[in-house]
């Protein structure tokens, strides 16, 4: 398995460079300065001396599965937000864990959590390491140490129930490997977030991940039929039946818990037969409002494509929906990508029905070209971000969701806030996930790094969060809370909601070792 | 508004009588004894003298809205399980609340909960009073009093968002009134549990209710976009967006909480346009296994009817799917009812697709006769139960759900257990709710009351619960936990799961006044 680029995204061999013409435009339009400082090389990084906290853990997982070398620690430092990358590229490895622990199974994880509870060692569950909200940046200062609990050895498909169409997948399985194991048996999850190539099953569950084909396959939280969770207090096994009235649905309390309640060790997921056909097409709408009306009609009255994405005018012009072809001529208006996956006949009927709705709402068909182009580049955007960082630009994304009636106001509030906070920046938006009652909005911002990019972005992000809350949106549709959104959780669920989470955490993790500072704001006073 | 029959089901004017022929068969086949004791009349019931606990509550809701007369107290005693009816018919009103309090709005409920917390008065939230699992039988002995908090005055549609297709409904609205208010605006919830005519919006949410059209409209928990909850610690407002990754979905922690965490005061529900057409049809399958395969094919690969129900051979023979025509000739095999609701064209396509699947799985179409007959009697079964009680029989239902691969074993386990525990009884089963990964099983049992019906049924029910747990099912698919299933919750979610619920309850309801003994097993020791 290729290792993720330690100070950027993905497979180092797939790193990309921007054409000179684009670099020229960035300098001209956004004021990006030439010749930014190159990233600090790995060998020059100096994480703090590790605290000696891993000895007893070696007895649990074996000495081969505890790493305290600098490279292993640096590779488990923070996640993949742009701020994370700026920090590590600048040589800042202060958040490195003291050790990396690689348990082999659920029982070892239980033992690790028990031992760490006794010794007050903070534990950061680590799947694919792709968090973009500081979900791996636990606050470990007051602990005897911090260990990254890397789940990569939990990498098996342990059960497949072809009658019920469920599969039990271990938490450390990454997207492509999980799909390969399922494909051998004729099944798919159909979960393709942008982080798909690197993120893990456990991470999908812990963060309520949502994939590009969510219109057809559902969000990951909707795929979960069962969960096994290792907590400092023992094992939690949930999901005796597809649906139940035996009290609250505790699966939905573990989904989104971001490692603060326990370590998800396997997920029993609802799977589907591999699609016979996949077909992606482009449609053009005159405006974002017109396209939004079309997308809403499909979401509310059907039929729903498997993939449904609508770019705004700027994103369409730039061609961000097709990162491999950025900078090419893209026409005006708004590009929608509509994809269909499934059995041949079913897809034919659904596609014909969707075409009628799209046409009735003013859509112009562009054929398969833009759809295939989107599909080819669907996991490429993070590589583009690295290329932008290399030339001195800052690219970051943020996202929200709201009810349909709030959506125009929400989109405008975020756009105007970004324009105010980051003048001379490029702001693009698309609708990426739709529901009967609302949709998500996904924003991409490109601006110059300037002198203090961390401060500048931090201020803009805070202002956007204010705007989102004020306009009635959620602080995150699918990125999660982590440490970046943690202090806004109270705006989302109220002080009593936060107390509910804290009550559960206190009960399952009395020593507070699990991802301290992630998800749940510390108690006041 | 007609008041519910105090010692039976529904509208007293709709009470029914069994034909002599059926009574004869019950005596002959099940050993039902002639001339059972008639129910004790209301005026002969003597609930315990009420504890004086309501004075301060009068100041909050007004003296007109606090009742301490025997009739009001008796009308709020327990719910509508068969055991509840046997008890009240035998004159046992020991569980009567000390007072009935009828708050006018959310703020009054907050004040009532604060006052009751101070004075240690137990509060039983009361919607339609239709619980069949002891959800209204709180354990109030150690409290200064028990009040039933009747929500009937919270009966308004307070918002309708036609763009997002959501409606905010107050908790005390009963099914038909909620539908009437929505229908005035062109919308429907589509939620039709058997208790529909009497149960309330708040109750639907608090118990994870599931309706007869769940295949098309979803379970009630899937309809909920937002909730307002009054707790002893203040107000909880949930649901900023259709879906979110801002931590665990706390809506799903309130859904199914059965009044133990707080009082749901309104629900923002996902609504749909009123259907243009409704069409219900019957299909016959040679066996339950064959019918199950057809139903599973529809659930997994579609297209899914709006209503989908499959009776086993016994239920088909008896005609229980059509209670208004019980005892008529019903043919052999297994009856499936398939209903379609929606826009004309969409229904036509879906119906044609479902027909092809049903035929391919050996189904024989019976036309609209059995479907219409099912629809006409869809809320009648509880009236039939009263008639059975009147002649000395005992009729009760129980339900579970499991994954498709477990379903045959689960069905057999329950059926054999009932046959063993209650010899000379009639056991009928149907599949009433389907999912991609599994389905529910709903059992109806008719037996003689005999000498000690409470003990006899209690023993049988406990044995069935053992069998369900052993065979991998859930202890309740849609009836809920109440007090009847409470001590089995640990088998469902494990001791740590129970602790999670207890932790939340302790935080939101520190005085423990909310529905004590319901849902959450008391802590040991």
Short mmCIF file of C-alpha atoms in Angstrom, two decimals, chain A residues 240, chain B residues 400-401 406 409-414 416-417 420 462-475 488 491-492:
data_model
loop_
_atom_site.label_atom_id
_atom_site.label_comp_id
_atom_site.label_asym_id
_atom_site.label_seq_id
_atom_site.Cartn_x
_atom_site.Cartn_y
_atom_site.Cartn_z
CA UNK A 240 -29.77 -6.17 16.26
CA UNK B 400 -40.02 -7.91 16.27
CA UNK B 401 -37.74 -7.31 13.32
CA UNK B 406 -32.52 -14.38 10.31
CA UNK B 409 -35.53 -18.70 12.19
CA UNK B 410 -37.01 -15.75 14.08
CA UNK B 411 -40.53 -16.47 12.86
CA UNK B 412 -40.23 -20.12 13.79
CA UNK B 413 -38.77 -19.38 17.20
CA UNK B 414 -41.64 -17.10 18.16
CA UNK B 416 -42.97 -22.51 18.46
CA UNK B 417 -42.58 -20.66 21.74
CA UNK B 420 -45.51 -24.35 23.72
CA UNK B 462 -41.25 -13.56 28.71
CA UNK B 463 -40.56 -16.82 26.88
CA UNK B 464 -41.12 -15.12 23.53
CA UNK B 465 -38.70 -12.36 24.46
CA UNK B 466 -36.09 -15.00 25.27
CA UNK B 467 -36.74 -16.62 21.91
CA UNK B 468 -36.49 -13.32 20.03
CA UNK B 469 -33.22 -12.41 21.69
CA UNK B 470 -31.82 -15.88 21.06
CA UNK B 471 -32.88 -15.82 17.40
CA UNK B 472 -31.27 -12.44 16.77
CA UNK B 473 -34.33 -10.16 16.59
CA UNK B 474 -35.08 -6.84 18.24
CA UNK B 475 -37.34 -6.76 21.29
CA UNK B 488 -34.83 -6.76 28.17
CA UNK B 491 -30.19 -7.69 25.76
CA UNK B 492 -30.79 -5.26 22.92
#
